[in-house]
PDB file of C-alpha atoms in Angstrom:
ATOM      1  CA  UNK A   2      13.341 -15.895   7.898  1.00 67.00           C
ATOM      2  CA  UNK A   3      10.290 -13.739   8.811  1.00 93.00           C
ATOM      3  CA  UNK A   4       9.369 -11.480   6.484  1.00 97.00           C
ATOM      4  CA  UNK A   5       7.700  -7.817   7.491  1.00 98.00           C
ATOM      5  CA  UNK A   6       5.400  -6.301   4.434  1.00 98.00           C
ATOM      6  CA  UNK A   7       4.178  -2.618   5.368  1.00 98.00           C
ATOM      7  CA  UNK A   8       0.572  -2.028   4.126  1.00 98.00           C
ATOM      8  CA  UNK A   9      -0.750   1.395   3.360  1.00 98.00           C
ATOM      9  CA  UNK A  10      -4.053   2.367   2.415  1.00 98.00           C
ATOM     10  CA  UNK A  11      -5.145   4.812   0.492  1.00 97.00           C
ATOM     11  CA  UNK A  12      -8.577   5.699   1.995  1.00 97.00           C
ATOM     12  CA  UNK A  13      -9.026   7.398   5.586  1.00 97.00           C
ATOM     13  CA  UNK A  14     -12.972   6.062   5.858  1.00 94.00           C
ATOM     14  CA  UNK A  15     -13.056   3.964   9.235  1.00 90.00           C
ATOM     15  CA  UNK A  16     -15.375   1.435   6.860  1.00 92.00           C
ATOM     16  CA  UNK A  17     -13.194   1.383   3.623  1.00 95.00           C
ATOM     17  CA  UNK A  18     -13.016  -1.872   1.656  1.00 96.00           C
ATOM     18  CA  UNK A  19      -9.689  -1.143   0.732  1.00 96.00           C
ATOM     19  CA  UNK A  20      -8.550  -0.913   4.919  1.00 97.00           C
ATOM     20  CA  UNK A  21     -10.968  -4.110   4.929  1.00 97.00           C
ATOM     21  CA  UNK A  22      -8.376  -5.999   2.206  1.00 97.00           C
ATOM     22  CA  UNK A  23      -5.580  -5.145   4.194  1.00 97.00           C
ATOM     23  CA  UNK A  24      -6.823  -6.508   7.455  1.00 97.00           C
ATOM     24  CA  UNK A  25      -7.997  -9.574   5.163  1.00 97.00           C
ATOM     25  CA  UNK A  26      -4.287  -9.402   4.204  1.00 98.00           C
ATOM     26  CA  UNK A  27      -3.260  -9.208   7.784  1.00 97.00           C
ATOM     27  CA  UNK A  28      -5.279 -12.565   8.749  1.00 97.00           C
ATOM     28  CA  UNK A  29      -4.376 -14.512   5.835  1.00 96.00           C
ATOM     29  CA  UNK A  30      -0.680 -14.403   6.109  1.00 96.00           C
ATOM     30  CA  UNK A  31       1.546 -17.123   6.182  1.00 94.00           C
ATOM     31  CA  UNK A  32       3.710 -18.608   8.724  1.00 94.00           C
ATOM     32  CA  UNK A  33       6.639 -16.307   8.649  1.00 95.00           C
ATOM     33  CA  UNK A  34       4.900 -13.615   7.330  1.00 97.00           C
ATOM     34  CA  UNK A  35       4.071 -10.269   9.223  1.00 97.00           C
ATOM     35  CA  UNK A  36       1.890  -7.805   7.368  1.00 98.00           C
ATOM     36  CA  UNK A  37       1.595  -4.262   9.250  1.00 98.00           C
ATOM     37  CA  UNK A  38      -1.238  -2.087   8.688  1.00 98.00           C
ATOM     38  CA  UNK A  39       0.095   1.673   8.937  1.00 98.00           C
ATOM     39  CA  UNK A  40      -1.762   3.717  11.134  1.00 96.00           C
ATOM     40  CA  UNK A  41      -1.159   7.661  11.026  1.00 96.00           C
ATOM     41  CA  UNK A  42      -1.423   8.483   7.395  1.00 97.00           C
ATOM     42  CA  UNK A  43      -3.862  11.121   8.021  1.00 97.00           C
ATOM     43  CA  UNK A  44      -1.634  12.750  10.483  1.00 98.00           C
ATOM     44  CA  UNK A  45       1.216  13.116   7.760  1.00 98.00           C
ATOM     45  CA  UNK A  46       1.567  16.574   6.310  1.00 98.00           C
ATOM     46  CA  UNK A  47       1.506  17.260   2.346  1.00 98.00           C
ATOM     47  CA  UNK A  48       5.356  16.473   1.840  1.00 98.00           C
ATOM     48  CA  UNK A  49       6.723  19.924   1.537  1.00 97.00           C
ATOM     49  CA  UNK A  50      10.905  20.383   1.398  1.00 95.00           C
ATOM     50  CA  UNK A  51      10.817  22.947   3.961  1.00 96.00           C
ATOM     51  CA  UNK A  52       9.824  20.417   6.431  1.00 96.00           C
ATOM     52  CA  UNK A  53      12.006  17.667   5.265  1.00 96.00           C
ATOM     53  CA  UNK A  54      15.008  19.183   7.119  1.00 94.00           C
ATOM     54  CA  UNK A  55      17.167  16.390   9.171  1.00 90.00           C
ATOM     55  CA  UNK A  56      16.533  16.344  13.130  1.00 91.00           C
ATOM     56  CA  UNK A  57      13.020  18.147  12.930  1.00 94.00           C
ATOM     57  CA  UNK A  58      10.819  15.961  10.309  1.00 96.00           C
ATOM     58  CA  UNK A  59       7.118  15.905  11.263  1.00 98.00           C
ATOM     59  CA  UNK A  60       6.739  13.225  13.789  1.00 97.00           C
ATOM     60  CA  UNK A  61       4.173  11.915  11.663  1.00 98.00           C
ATOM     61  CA  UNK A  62       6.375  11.426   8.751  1.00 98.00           C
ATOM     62  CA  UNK A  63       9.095   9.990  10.612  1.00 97.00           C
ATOM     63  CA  UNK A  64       7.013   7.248  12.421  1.00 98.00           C
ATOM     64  CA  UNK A  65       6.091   6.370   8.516  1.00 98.00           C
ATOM     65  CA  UNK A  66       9.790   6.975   7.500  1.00 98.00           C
ATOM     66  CA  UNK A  67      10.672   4.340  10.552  1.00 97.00           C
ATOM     67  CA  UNK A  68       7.868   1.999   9.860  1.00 98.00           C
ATOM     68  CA  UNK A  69       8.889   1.712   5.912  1.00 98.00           C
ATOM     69  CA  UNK A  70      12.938   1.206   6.730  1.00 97.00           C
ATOM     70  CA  UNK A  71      12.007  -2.051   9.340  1.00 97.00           C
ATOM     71  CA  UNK A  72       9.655  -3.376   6.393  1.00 98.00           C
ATOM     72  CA  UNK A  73      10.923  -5.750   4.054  1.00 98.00           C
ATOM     73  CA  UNK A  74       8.298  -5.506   1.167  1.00 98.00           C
ATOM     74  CA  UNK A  75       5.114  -2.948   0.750  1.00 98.00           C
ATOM     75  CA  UNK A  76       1.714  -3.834  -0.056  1.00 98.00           C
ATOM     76  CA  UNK A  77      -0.510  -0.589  -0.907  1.00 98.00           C
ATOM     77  CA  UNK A  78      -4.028  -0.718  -1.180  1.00 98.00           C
ATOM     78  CA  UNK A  79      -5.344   1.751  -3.253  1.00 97.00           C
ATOM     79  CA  UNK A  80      -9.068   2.804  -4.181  1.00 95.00           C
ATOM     80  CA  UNK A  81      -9.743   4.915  -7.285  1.00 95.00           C
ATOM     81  CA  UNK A  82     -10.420   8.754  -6.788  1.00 94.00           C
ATOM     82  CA  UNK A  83     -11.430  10.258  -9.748  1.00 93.00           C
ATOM     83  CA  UNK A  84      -9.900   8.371 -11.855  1.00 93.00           C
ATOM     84  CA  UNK A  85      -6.150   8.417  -9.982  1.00 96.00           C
ATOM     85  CA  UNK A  86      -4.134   7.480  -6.842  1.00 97.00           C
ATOM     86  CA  UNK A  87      -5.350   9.388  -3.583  1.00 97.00           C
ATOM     87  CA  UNK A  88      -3.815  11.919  -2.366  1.00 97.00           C
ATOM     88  CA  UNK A  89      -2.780  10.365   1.314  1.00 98.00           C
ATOM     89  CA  UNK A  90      -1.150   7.648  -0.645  1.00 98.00           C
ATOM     90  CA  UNK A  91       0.573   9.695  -2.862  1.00 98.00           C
ATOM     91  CA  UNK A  92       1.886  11.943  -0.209  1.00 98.00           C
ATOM     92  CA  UNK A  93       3.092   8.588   1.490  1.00 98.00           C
ATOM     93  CA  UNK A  94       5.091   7.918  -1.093  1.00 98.00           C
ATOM     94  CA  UNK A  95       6.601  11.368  -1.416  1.00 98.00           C
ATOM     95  CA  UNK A  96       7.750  11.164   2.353  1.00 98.00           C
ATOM     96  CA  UNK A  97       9.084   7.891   1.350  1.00 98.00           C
ATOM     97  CA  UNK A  98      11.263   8.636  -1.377  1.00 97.00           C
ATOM     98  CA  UNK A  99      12.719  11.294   0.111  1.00 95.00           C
ATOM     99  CA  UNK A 100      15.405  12.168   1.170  1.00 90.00           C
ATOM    100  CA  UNK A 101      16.525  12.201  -2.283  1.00 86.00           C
ATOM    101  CA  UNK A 102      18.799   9.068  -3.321  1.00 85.00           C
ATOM    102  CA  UNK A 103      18.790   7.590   0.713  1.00 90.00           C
ATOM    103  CA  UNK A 104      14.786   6.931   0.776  1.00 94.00           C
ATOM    104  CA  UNK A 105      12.704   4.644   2.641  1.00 95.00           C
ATOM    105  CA  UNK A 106      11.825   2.338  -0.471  1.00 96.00           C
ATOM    106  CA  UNK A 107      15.696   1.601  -0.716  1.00 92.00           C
ATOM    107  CA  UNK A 108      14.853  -1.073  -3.798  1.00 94.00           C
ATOM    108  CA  UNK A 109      12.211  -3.386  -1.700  1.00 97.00           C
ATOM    109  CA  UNK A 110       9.742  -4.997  -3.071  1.00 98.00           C
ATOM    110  CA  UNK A 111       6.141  -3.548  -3.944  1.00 98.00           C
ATOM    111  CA  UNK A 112       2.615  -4.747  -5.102  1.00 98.00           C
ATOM    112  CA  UNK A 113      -0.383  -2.696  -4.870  1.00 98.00           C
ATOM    113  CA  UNK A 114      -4.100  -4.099  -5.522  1.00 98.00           C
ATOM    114  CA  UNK A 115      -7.466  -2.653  -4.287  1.00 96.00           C
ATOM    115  CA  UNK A 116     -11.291  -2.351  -4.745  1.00 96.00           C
ATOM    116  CA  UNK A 117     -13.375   0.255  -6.265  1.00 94.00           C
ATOM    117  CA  UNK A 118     -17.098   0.460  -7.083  1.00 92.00           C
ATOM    118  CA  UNK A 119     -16.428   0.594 -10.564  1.00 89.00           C
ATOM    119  CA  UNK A 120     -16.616  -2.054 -13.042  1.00 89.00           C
ATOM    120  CA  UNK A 121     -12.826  -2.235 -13.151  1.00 86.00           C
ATOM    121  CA  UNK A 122     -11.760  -2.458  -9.271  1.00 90.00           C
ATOM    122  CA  UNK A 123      -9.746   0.917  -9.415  1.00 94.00           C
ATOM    123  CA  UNK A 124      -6.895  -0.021 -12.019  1.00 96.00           C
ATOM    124  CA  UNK A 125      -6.166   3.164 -12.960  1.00 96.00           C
ATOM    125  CA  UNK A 126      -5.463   4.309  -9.859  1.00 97.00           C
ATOM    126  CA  UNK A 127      -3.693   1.567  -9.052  1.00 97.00           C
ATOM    127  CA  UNK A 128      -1.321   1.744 -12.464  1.00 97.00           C
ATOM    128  CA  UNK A 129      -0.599   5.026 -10.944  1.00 97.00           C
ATOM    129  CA  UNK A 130       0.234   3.879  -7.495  1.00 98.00           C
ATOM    130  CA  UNK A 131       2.593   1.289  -9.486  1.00 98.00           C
ATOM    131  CA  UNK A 132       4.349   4.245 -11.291  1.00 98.00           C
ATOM    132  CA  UNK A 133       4.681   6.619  -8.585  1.00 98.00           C
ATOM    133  CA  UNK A 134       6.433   3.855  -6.452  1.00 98.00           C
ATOM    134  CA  UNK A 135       8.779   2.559  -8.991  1.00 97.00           C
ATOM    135  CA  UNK A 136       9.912   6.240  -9.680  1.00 96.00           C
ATOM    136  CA  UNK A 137      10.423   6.468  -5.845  1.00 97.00           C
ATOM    137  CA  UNK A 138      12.639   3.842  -5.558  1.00 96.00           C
ATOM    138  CA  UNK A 139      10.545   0.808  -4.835  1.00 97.00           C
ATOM    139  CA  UNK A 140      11.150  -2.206  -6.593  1.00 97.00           C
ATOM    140  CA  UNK A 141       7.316  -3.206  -8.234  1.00 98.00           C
ATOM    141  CA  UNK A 142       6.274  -6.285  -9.051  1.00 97.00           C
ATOM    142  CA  UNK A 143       4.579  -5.458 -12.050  1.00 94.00           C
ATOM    143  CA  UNK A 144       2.673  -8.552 -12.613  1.00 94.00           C
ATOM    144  CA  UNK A 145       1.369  -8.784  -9.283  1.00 95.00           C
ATOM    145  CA  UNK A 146      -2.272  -7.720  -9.038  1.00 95.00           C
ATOM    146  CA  UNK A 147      -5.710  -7.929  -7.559  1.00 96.00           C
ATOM    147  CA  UNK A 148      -8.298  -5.705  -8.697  1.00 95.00           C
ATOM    148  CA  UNK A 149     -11.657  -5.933  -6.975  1.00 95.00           C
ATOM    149  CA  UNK A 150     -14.730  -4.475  -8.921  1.00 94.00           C
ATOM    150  CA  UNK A 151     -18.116  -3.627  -7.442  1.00 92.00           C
ATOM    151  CA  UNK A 152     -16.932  -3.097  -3.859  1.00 94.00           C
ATOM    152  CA  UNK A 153     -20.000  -1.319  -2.366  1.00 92.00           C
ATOM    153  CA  UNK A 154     -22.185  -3.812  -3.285  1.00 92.00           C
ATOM    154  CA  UNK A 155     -19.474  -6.763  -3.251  1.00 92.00           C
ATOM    155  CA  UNK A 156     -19.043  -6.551   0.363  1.00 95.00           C
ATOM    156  CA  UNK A 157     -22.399  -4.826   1.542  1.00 90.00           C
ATOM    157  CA  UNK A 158     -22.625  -7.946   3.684  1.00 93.00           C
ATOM    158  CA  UNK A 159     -19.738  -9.604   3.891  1.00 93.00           C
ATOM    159  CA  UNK A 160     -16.086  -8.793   4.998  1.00 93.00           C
ATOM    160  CA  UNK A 161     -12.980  -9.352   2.426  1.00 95.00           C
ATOM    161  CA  UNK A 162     -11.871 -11.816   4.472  1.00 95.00           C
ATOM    162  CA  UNK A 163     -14.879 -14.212   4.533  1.00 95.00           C
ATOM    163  CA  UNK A 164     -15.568 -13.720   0.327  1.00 94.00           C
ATOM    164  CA  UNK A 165     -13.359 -16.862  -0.498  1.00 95.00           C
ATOM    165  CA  UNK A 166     -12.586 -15.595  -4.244  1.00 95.00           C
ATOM    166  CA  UNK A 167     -10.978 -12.535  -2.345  1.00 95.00           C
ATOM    167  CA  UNK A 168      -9.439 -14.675   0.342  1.00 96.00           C
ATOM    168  CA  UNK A 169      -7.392 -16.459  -2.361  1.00 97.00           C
ATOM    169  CA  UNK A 170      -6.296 -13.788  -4.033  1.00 96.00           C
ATOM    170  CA  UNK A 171      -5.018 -11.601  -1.482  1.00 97.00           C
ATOM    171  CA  UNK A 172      -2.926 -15.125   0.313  1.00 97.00           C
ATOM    172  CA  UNK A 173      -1.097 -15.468  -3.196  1.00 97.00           C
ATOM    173  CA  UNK A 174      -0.080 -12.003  -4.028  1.00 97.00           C
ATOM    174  CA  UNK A 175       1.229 -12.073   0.118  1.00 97.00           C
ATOM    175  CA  UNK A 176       2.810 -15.183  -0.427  1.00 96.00           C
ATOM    176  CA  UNK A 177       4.433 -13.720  -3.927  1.00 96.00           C
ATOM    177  CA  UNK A 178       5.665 -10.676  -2.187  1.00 97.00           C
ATOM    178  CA  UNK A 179       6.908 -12.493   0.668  1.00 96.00           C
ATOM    179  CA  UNK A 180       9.119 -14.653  -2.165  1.00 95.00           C
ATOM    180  CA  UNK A 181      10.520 -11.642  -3.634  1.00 95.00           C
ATOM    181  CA  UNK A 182      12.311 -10.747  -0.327  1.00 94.00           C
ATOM    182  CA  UNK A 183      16.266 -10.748  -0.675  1.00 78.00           C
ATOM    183  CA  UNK A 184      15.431 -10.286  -4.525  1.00 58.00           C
ATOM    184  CA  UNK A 185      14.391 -13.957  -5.555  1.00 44.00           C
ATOM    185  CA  UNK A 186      12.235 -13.123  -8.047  1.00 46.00           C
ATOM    186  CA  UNK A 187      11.988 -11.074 -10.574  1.00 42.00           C
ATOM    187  CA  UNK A 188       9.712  -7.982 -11.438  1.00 42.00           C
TER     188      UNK A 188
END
């Protein structure tokens, strides 16, 4: 069975370290294992109700909408702004659980991990990330986790993919996901 995990990042910089995990992600997958890096999440408007109305959704938001339902798992990658969860991811997540009880997230599995230059590789943001997308409908494995410290200086010189500590990390918590698919595992 091949196994499609959505990734979403939660920084818009063409050079972010956390876009740079999730193309490391991308690479290191295993056989059977498809990881999609969403593209468009700066074209998707702050979720607002008013635009939420069936047949005229932002196309934006539905390309996301249509890209989450074909997943099978999410990974988000989230840096830490100010101490929380960006606001691009955030609003991803809002157009995701919506519409209200028939969302996107539909119980699939979830793990979020990311770098920040702090000492603590964004945690708190990515506790939040954890929260928002349980809440939403997602189905979060809770003890999956990779927090990067020290990502500006980290990988000044060298891409996710090629730091082998990183490498290893980001192949188990794909290969994890992937073996929560169909719900054999537990969060």
């Amino acid at each position: 069975m091949s196994v499609r995990i959505l990734a979403l990042v939660g920084s818009l910089r063409a050079g972010s370290h956390n876009r740079q995990l999730a193309e490391a992600a991308a690479k290191l997958a295993p056989e059977g294992v498809e990881v999609e890096l969403f593209e468009g999440l700066a074209e998707v408007p702050f979720y607002n109700e008013d635009l939420d109305v069936p047949d005229s959704v932002p196309a934006a938001a539905a390309r996301l909408r249509e890209a989450a339902r074909a997943s099978d798992a999410f990974l988000f990658f989230s840096p830490e702004y100010n101490g929380t969860i960006p606001a691009v991811l955030k609003n991803a997540i809002d157009w995701l659980s919506r519409p209200y009880g028939a969302g996107a997230f539909d119980g699939k599995p979830a793990a979020v991990v990311g770098t920040a230059f702090g000492q603590y590789g964004g945690v708190w943001a990515q506790d939040d990330t954890r929260k928002a997308v349980g809440i939403a409908g997602a189905k979060v494995i809770e003890d999956l986790k990779l927090s990067i410290p020290g990502s500006v200086t980290r990988f000044a010189d060298i891409h996710p993919v090629d730091d082998a500590e990183v490498a290893t990390g980001l192949t188990e918590v794909v290969a994890r996901l992937q073996g929560t698919v169909g719900g054999s595992a537990a969060a």
